[in-house]
């Protein structure tokens, strides 16, 4: 039967390719969105563990953690928690670097563990009137110690270039917390509090105690929690589900239309198969097999364009510095499953039509 399916598809190569292309576009969109979504989840781990922290504390109920607002006075309260070894405030300045608007600027307490753990490849830590930049940002804006960086209209001399190994930090810059508060007008406020736990504490237990100690906050301890907390991650996850449903629906309609036309054109041939001993289920399986064959061809096209599309999508979203599409066997497998499902769904109605067709009636129409 596989050889017969291949021959039938090749006889109408133009129709087969057009149908496969339609299926491929749906599969490509799914693969691209899944790759970007998985990439966001993976890189969100850096956002959950800034400065090598065990967890981060943010304001509850905000659409995105970067717009969180907390009081710096809450740092002292956190450090009285028996599960907390140390805590340091971080003030995020987003979209204010003139030469690279995607870069984050971190206002950090110079005495906190976030600032103390920065490893400088050249120069040194920032002081009032200066700024330290990450190795990734230094490469993208072509700056070194002694150069300048403009943040929110304020020009700072670059004190040094650091590397932390955390993507968000290395693609950003660091100011003293007091300077960051002054230029943003957020005196006494911070975006988040990075927390280090004691060796005996568990993240789950610490999360519960922190939420009890400081109401109206949310605690992010894992990359999955960070991705869910961000509006972009939630948007892409929801969009992926919608696209999968639409691709299944439109792809199934396309395959159904192609296979229904094929059945109408080949009534005599299919009826002849019945008269020479093919059972109705076997003829129906032939039709469904052809639908799956078209969809597998479309899925192959879609997987290739999906991988390329994920790279393009990240570029268009302007987050290429932070998000690298995650191309995994599981992600590609899900795209392939959608492609096969389209073939099965699209072949059901034409296959049912075949089982309802009387052999002699089909032969008479062919004559």
Short mmCIF file of C-alpha atoms in Angstrom, two decimals:
data_model
loop_
_atom_site.label_atom_id
_atom_site.label_comp_id
_atom_site.label_asym_id
_atom_site.label_seq_id
_atom_site.Cartn_x
_atom_site.Cartn_y
_atom_site.Cartn_z
CA UNK A 1 0.00 0.00 0.00
CA UNK A 2 2.76 2.59 0.69
CA UNK A 3 3.94 2.34 -2.89
CA UNK A 4 0.37 2.82 -4.18
CA UNK A 5 -0.05 5.86 -1.90
CA UNK A 6 3.18 7.40 -3.23
CA UNK A 7 2.17 6.79 -6.85
CA UNK A 8 -1.26 8.35 -6.31
CA UNK A 9 0.29 11.47 -4.76
CA UNK A 10 2.86 11.79 -7.55
CA UNK A 11 0.15 11.58 -10.25
CA UNK A 12 -1.20 14.95 -9.06
CA UNK A 13 2.09 16.51 -7.97
CA UNK A 14 0.93 20.12 -8.29
CA UNK A 15 -2.10 19.64 -6.07
CA UNK A 16 -0.06 17.58 -3.62
CA UNK A 17 2.64 20.26 -3.29
CA UNK A 18 0.14 23.10 -2.83
CA UNK A 19 -1.69 21.19 -0.11
CA UNK A 20 1.60 20.23 1.54
CA UNK A 21 2.71 23.88 1.49
CA UNK A 22 -0.47 24.94 3.29
CA UNK A 23 0.10 22.30 5.95
CA UNK A 24 3.77 23.28 6.14
CA UNK A 25 2.98 26.92 6.90
CA UNK A 26 0.87 25.90 9.88
CA UNK A 27 3.52 23.49 11.17
CA UNK A 28 6.27 26.11 10.65
CA UNK A 29 4.36 28.65 12.73
CA UNK A 30 3.88 26.13 15.53
CA UNK A 31 7.54 25.06 15.55
CA UNK A 32 8.75 28.68 15.53
CA UNK A 33 6.50 29.71 18.43
CA UNK A 34 7.39 26.61 20.45
CA UNK A 35 11.11 27.27 19.92
CA UNK A 36 10.81 30.88 21.06
CA UNK A 37 8.58 29.95 24.00
CA UNK A 38 11.04 27.26 25.15
CA UNK A 39 13.89 29.72 24.69
CA UNK A 40 12.13 32.27 26.89
CA UNK A 41 11.66 29.65 29.61
CA UNK A 42 15.33 28.69 29.44
CA UNK A 43 16.72 32.24 29.56
CA UNK A 44 14.22 33.23 32.26
CA UNK A 45 16.37 31.20 34.65
CA UNK A 46 18.81 34.11 34.62
CA UNK A 47 16.06 36.51 35.62
CA UNK A 48 15.07 34.23 38.50
CA UNK A 49 18.67 34.02 39.79
CA UNK A 50 20.18 37.45 39.26
CA UNK A 51 23.51 37.74 40.99
CA UNK A 52 23.50 34.00 41.61
CA UNK A 53 20.59 34.38 44.04
CA UNK A 54 18.35 31.50 45.07
CA UNK A 55 15.14 33.43 44.48
CA UNK A 56 13.77 36.90 43.79
CA UNK A 57 11.03 38.85 45.55
CA UNK A 58 8.77 41.08 43.44
CA UNK A 59 5.57 43.07 43.82
CA UNK A 60 2.47 40.90 43.46
CA UNK A 61 -0.14 41.48 40.78
CA UNK A 62 2.02 43.35 38.24
CA UNK A 63 1.85 42.49 34.54
CA UNK A 64 5.62 42.04 34.35
CA UNK A 65 8.31 41.69 37.03
CA UNK A 66 10.33 44.54 35.50
CA UNK A 67 7.65 47.07 36.59
CA UNK A 68 7.54 45.79 40.16
CA UNK A 69 7.99 48.35 42.96
CA UNK A 70 9.10 47.43 46.49
CA UNK A 71 10.42 49.44 49.44
CA UNK A 72 14.14 49.07 50.19
CA UNK A 73 13.21 48.96 53.87
CA UNK A 74 11.88 45.45 53.25
CA UNK A 75 15.46 44.19 52.75
CA UNK A 76 16.14 44.43 56.50
CA UNK A 77 12.92 42.55 57.24
CA UNK A 78 13.91 39.78 54.86
CA UNK A 79 17.34 39.41 56.45
CA UNK A 80 15.63 38.70 59.78
CA UNK A 81 13.98 35.66 58.20
CA UNK A 82 15.74 32.50 59.49
CA UNK A 83 15.69 30.99 55.97
CA UNK A 84 17.48 34.00 54.45
CA UNK A 85 21.28 34.28 54.54
CA UNK A 86 21.40 37.66 52.77
CA UNK A 87 19.26 39.94 50.62
CA UNK A 88 20.11 42.80 48.30
CA UNK A 89 17.85 45.29 46.47
CA UNK A 90 17.96 45.67 42.67
CA UNK A 91 16.40 48.54 40.76
CA UNK A 92 15.83 47.75 37.07
CA UNK A 93 15.94 50.52 34.49
CA UNK A 94 14.43 49.23 31.24
CA UNK A 95 14.65 50.73 27.76
CA UNK A 96 16.71 53.76 28.79
CA UNK A 97 20.12 52.98 27.27
CA UNK A 98 20.36 55.22 24.22
CA UNK A 99 22.77 53.02 22.26
CA UNK A 100 20.96 49.74 23.09
CA UNK A 101 17.33 50.17 24.29
CA UNK A 102 16.98 46.42 24.97
CA UNK A 103 19.66 46.52 27.68
CA UNK A 104 18.75 46.39 31.38
CA UNK A 105 20.50 48.71 33.82
CA UNK A 106 20.72 47.35 37.37
CA UNK A 107 20.86 49.71 40.31
CA UNK A 108 22.68 47.63 42.93
CA UNK A 109 23.86 48.16 46.48
CA UNK A 110 27.69 48.23 46.21
CA UNK A 111 27.90 46.19 49.44
CA UNK A 112 25.36 43.57 48.34
CA UNK A 113 26.26 40.15 46.95
CA UNK A 114 25.02 41.08 43.45
CA UNK A 115 27.66 43.80 43.04
CA UNK A 116 30.34 41.92 44.96
CA UNK A 117 30.15 38.90 42.63
CA UNK A 118 30.81 40.80 39.40
CA UNK A 119 34.08 39.67 37.84
CA UNK A 120 35.80 42.51 35.98
CA UNK A 121 37.71 41.73 32.81
CA UNK A 122 38.91 45.32 32.71
CA UNK A 123 38.47 48.38 34.90
CA UNK A 124 36.54 48.19 38.15
CA UNK A 125 33.16 48.63 39.86
CA UNK A 126 31.08 51.78 39.39
CA UNK A 127 30.93 54.72 41.74
CA UNK A 128 28.90 57.91 41.67
CA UNK A 129 29.09 59.32 38.13
CA UNK A 130 30.32 56.08 36.56
CA UNK A 131 28.74 52.88 35.27
CA UNK A 132 29.99 49.32 34.73
CA UNK A 133 28.84 47.46 31.63
CA UNK A 134 28.54 43.75 30.88
CA UNK A 135 30.75 42.02 28.34
CA UNK A 136 27.81 41.46 25.97
CA UNK A 137 26.74 45.11 26.07
CA UNK A 138 30.35 46.24 25.64
CA UNK A 139 30.59 44.17 22.46
CA UNK A 140 27.28 45.43 21.05
CA UNK A 141 27.92 49.15 21.69
CA UNK A 142 31.71 48.92 21.09
CA UNK A 143 32.68 50.53 24.39
CA UNK A 144 35.45 49.95 26.91
CA UNK A 145 36.53 51.53 30.22
CA UNK A 146 37.01 55.26 29.67
CA UNK A 147 34.12 55.46 27.20
CA UNK A 148 30.64 56.77 27.99
CA UNK A 149 27.11 55.37 28.15
CA UNK A 150 23.92 57.46 28.18
CA UNK A 151 21.14 56.18 30.48
CA UNK A 152 17.81 58.05 30.61
CA UNK A 153 19.48 61.21 29.33
CA UNK A 154 22.35 61.00 31.84
CA UNK A 155 25.90 60.47 30.59
CA UNK A 156 28.11 58.14 32.63
CA UNK A 157 31.78 57.29 32.27
CA UNK A 158 32.39 53.54 31.96
CA UNK A 159 34.35 52.31 34.97
CA UNK A 160 34.81 48.72 33.86
CA UNK A 161 33.58 45.72 31.89
CA UNK A 162 32.36 42.72 33.88
CA UNK A 163 31.25 39.17 33.18
CA UNK A 164 28.84 37.23 35.39
CA UNK A 165 27.74 34.34 33.17
CA UNK A 166 24.08 35.40 33.48
CA UNK A 167 22.72 36.59 30.14
CA UNK A 168 20.57 39.46 31.46
CA UNK A 169 23.47 40.86 33.47
CA UNK A 170 26.14 40.50 30.79
CA UNK A 171 23.89 42.25 28.24
CA UNK A 172 23.25 45.09 30.69
CA UNK A 173 24.98 47.57 32.96
CA UNK A 174 25.27 48.31 36.69
CA UNK A 175 24.90 51.60 38.57
CA UNK A 176 25.12 52.23 42.32
CA UNK A 177 21.61 51.87 43.76
CA UNK A 178 21.49 55.47 45.01
CA UNK A 179 22.37 56.79 41.54
CA UNK A 180 19.73 54.62 39.86
CA UNK A 181 17.11 55.83 42.37
CA UNK A 182 18.08 59.44 41.76
CA UNK A 183 17.78 59.35 37.96
CA UNK A 184 14.47 57.44 38.06
CA UNK A 185 12.96 59.43 40.94
CA UNK A 186 12.32 56.22 42.91
CA UNK A 187 13.94 57.25 46.17
CA UNK A 188 13.70 54.49 48.77
CA UNK A 189 12.24 52.07 46.21
CA UNK A 190 13.50 49.07 44.30
CA UNK A 191 12.22 46.68 41.62
CA UNK A 192 13.14 43.41 43.28
CA UNK A 193 15.09 41.92 46.16
CA UNK A 194 17.54 39.12 45.36
CA UNK A 195 17.70 36.56 48.15
CA UNK A 196 20.32 34.02 49.18
CA UNK A 197 19.04 31.20 51.37
CA UNK A 198 20.79 29.49 54.23
CA UNK A 199 22.27 26.06 53.40
CA UNK A 200 19.56 24.23 55.36
CA UNK A 201 16.62 26.14 53.84
CA UNK A 202 14.52 24.84 50.94
CA UNK A 203 13.16 27.17 48.29
CA UNK A 204 9.59 25.95 48.91
CA UNK A 205 9.71 26.55 52.65
CA UNK A 206 11.47 29.89 52.20
CA UNK A 207 8.87 31.03 49.68
CA UNK A 208 6.07 30.31 52.12
CA UNK A 209 7.80 32.13 55.00
CA UNK A 210 8.64 35.17 52.84
CA UNK A 211 5.09 35.49 51.52
CA UNK A 212 3.81 35.27 55.09
CA UNK A 213 6.38 37.80 56.31
CA UNK A 214 5.87 40.34 53.48
CA UNK A 215 2.30 40.30 52.05
CA UNK A 216 1.48 41.51 48.54
CA UNK A 217 4.68 40.10 47.09
CA UNK A 218 5.46 37.22 44.77
CA UNK A 219 8.52 34.98 44.97
CA UNK A 220 10.21 33.63 41.82
CA UNK A 221 12.45 30.65 42.41
CA UNK A 222 12.46 28.79 39.07
CA UNK A 223 12.72 29.63 35.38
CA UNK A 224 9.15 28.36 34.83
CA UNK A 225 7.83 30.81 37.44
CA UNK A 226 9.82 33.64 35.84
CA UNK A 227 8.41 32.83 32.39
CA UNK A 228 4.85 32.71 33.73
CA UNK A 229 5.32 36.00 35.56
CA UNK A 230 6.40 37.80 32.38
CA UNK A 231 3.69 39.08 30.05
CA UNK A 232 5.71 38.17 26.92
CA UNK A 233 6.14 34.56 27.98
CA UNK A 234 2.44 34.14 28.78
CA UNK A 235 1.49 35.81 25.50
CA UNK A 236 3.64 33.44 23.43
CA UNK A 237 2.39 30.36 25.32
CA UNK A 238 -1.24 31.38 24.68
CA UNK A 239 -0.52 32.32 21.08
CA UNK A 240 1.05 28.92 20.48
CA UNK A 241 -2.08 27.12 21.67
CA UNK A 242 -4.30 29.27 19.46
CA UNK A 243 -2.03 28.74 16.44
CA UNK A 244 -2.05 24.96 16.96
CA UNK A 245 -5.87 24.91 16.97
CA UNK A 246 -6.07 27.14 13.89
CA UNK A 247 -3.43 25.08 12.06
CA UNK A 248 -5.29 21.85 12.81
CA UNK A 249 -8.59 23.33 11.63
CA UNK A 250 -7.35 25.02 8.44
CA UNK A 251 -4.93 22.23 7.60
CA UNK A 252 -7.63 19.60 8.00
CA UNK A 253 -9.96 21.57 5.73
CA UNK A 254 -7.24 21.85 3.08
CA UNK A 255 -6.45 18.12 3.18
CA UNK A 256 -10.17 17.23 3.25
CA UNK A 257 -10.77 19.34 0.13
CA UNK A 258 -7.84 17.78 -1.71
CA UNK A 259 -8.75 14.21 -0.78
CA UNK A 260 -12.47 14.73 -1.50
CA UNK A 261 -11.61 15.97 -5.01
CA UNK A 262 -9.29 12.99 -5.46
CA UNK A 263 -12.05 10.57 -4.42
CA UNK A 264 -14.53 12.13 -6.86
CA UNK A 265 -12.02 11.92 -9.71
CA UNK A 266 -11.09 8.30 -8.92
CA UNK A 267 -14.48 6.76 -8.18
CA UNK A 268 -14.05 4.21 -10.92
CA UNK A 269 -10.58 3.24 -9.76
CA UNK A 270 -11.67 2.93 -6.11
CA UNK A 271 -14.78 0.98 -7.10
CA UNK A 272 -12.61 -1.40 -9.13
CA UNK A 273 -10.47 -2.04 -6.05
CA UNK A 274 -13.63 -3.03 -4.20
CA UNK A 275 -14.68 -5.45 -6.93
CA UNK A 276 -11.29 -7.22 -6.92
CA UNK A 277 -11.46 -7.94 -3.22
CA UNK A 278 -10.46 -4.81 -1.35
CA UNK A 279 -12.64 -4.34 1.71
CA UNK A 280 -14.22 -0.95 2.46
CA UNK A 281 -11.91 -0.35 5.48
CA UNK A 282 -8.88 -1.10 3.31
CA UNK A 283 -9.95 1.38 0.64
CA UNK A 284 -10.67 3.94 3.37
CA UNK A 285 -7.19 3.31 4.82
CA UNK A 286 -5.73 4.05 1.36
CA UNK A 287 -7.47 7.45 1.31
CA UNK A 288 -6.41 8.29 4.88
CA UNK A 289 -2.88 7.14 4.05
CA UNK A 290 -2.75 9.57 1.15
CA UNK A 291 -3.91 12.36 3.46
CA UNK A 292 -1.19 11.48 5.95
CA UNK A 293 1.36 11.34 3.13
CA UNK A 294 0.50 14.88 2.03
CA UNK A 295 0.67 16.09 5.63
CA UNK A 296 4.02 14.40 6.28
CA UNK A 297 5.45 16.18 3.26
CA UNK A 298 3.98 19.43 4.58
CA UNK A 299 5.36 18.73 8.06
CA UNK A 300 8.86 18.21 6.62
CA UNK A 301 8.62 21.57 4.87
CA UNK A 302 7.22 23.13 8.05
CA UNK A 303 10.00 21.84 10.30
CA UNK A 304 12.67 23.41 8.10
CA UNK A 305 10.89 26.76 7.79
CA UNK A 306 9.91 26.65 11.47
CA UNK A 307 13.54 26.54 12.59
CA UNK A 308 14.42 29.42 10.25
CA UNK A 309 11.26 31.28 11.27
CA UNK A 310 12.09 31.09 14.98
CA UNK A 311 15.35 32.94 14.34
CA UNK A 312 13.50 35.57 12.31
CA UNK A 313 10.79 35.92 14.97
CA UNK A 314 13.33 36.61 17.71
CA UNK A 315 14.98 39.22 15.48
CA UNK A 316 11.67 40.95 14.72
CA UNK A 317 10.73 40.97 18.43
CA UNK A 318 14.02 42.69 19.20
CA UNK A 319 14.97 40.21 21.92
CA UNK A 320 17.81 38.45 20.13
CA UNK A 321 20.24 39.61 22.81
CA UNK A 322 18.30 37.70 25.47
CA UNK A 323 16.40 34.89 23.83
CA UNK A 324 17.93 32.11 21.78
CA UNK A 325 15.32 29.82 20.17
CA UNK A 326 15.42 26.40 21.78
CA UNK A 327 15.24 23.80 18.98
CA UNK A 328 14.58 20.48 20.70
CA UNK A 329 13.47 17.03 19.58
CA UNK A 330 10.33 17.50 21.70
CA UNK A 331 9.48 20.77 19.98
CA UNK A 332 10.03 19.32 16.51
CA UNK A 333 8.10 16.22 17.53
CA UNK A 334 5.08 18.29 18.50
CA UNK A 335 5.13 19.94 15.07
CA UNK A 336 5.30 16.51 13.43
CA UNK A 337 2.38 15.25 15.55
CA UNK A 338 0.30 18.22 14.40
CA UNK A 339 1.17 17.43 10.78
CA UNK A 340 0.12 13.77 11.11
CA UNK A 341 -3.06 14.80 12.96
CA UNK A 342 -3.96 17.11 10.07
CA UNK A 343 -3.61 14.19 7.67
CA UNK A 344 -5.81 11.91 9.78
CA UNK A 345 -8.49 14.53 10.34
CA UNK A 346 -8.42 15.64 6.70
CA UNK A 347 -8.79 12.08 5.42
CA UNK A 348 -11.71 11.04 7.64
CA UNK A 349 -14.55 12.52 5.56
CA UNK A 350 -13.23 11.38 2.14
CA UNK A 351 -12.60 7.91 3.63
CA UNK A 352 -16.18 7.80 4.92
CA UNK A 353 -17.40 8.78 1.44
CA UNK A 354 -15.49 5.85 -0.04
CA UNK A 355 -17.09 3.37 2.36
CA UNK A 356 -20.55 4.63 1.29
CA UNK A 357 -19.84 4.23 -2.42
CA UNK A 358 -21.33 1.16 -4.09
CA UNK A 359 -18.80 -0.55 -6.38
CA UNK A 360 -21.14 -0.95 -9.38
CA UNK A 361 -22.36 2.64 -9.07
CA UNK A 362 -18.81 3.84 -9.13
CA UNK A 363 -18.02 1.72 -12.17
CA UNK A 364 -21.10 2.99 -14.04
CA UNK A 365 -20.05 6.61 -13.38
CA UNK A 366 -16.59 5.84 -14.64
CA UNK A 367 -18.05 4.46 -17.87
#
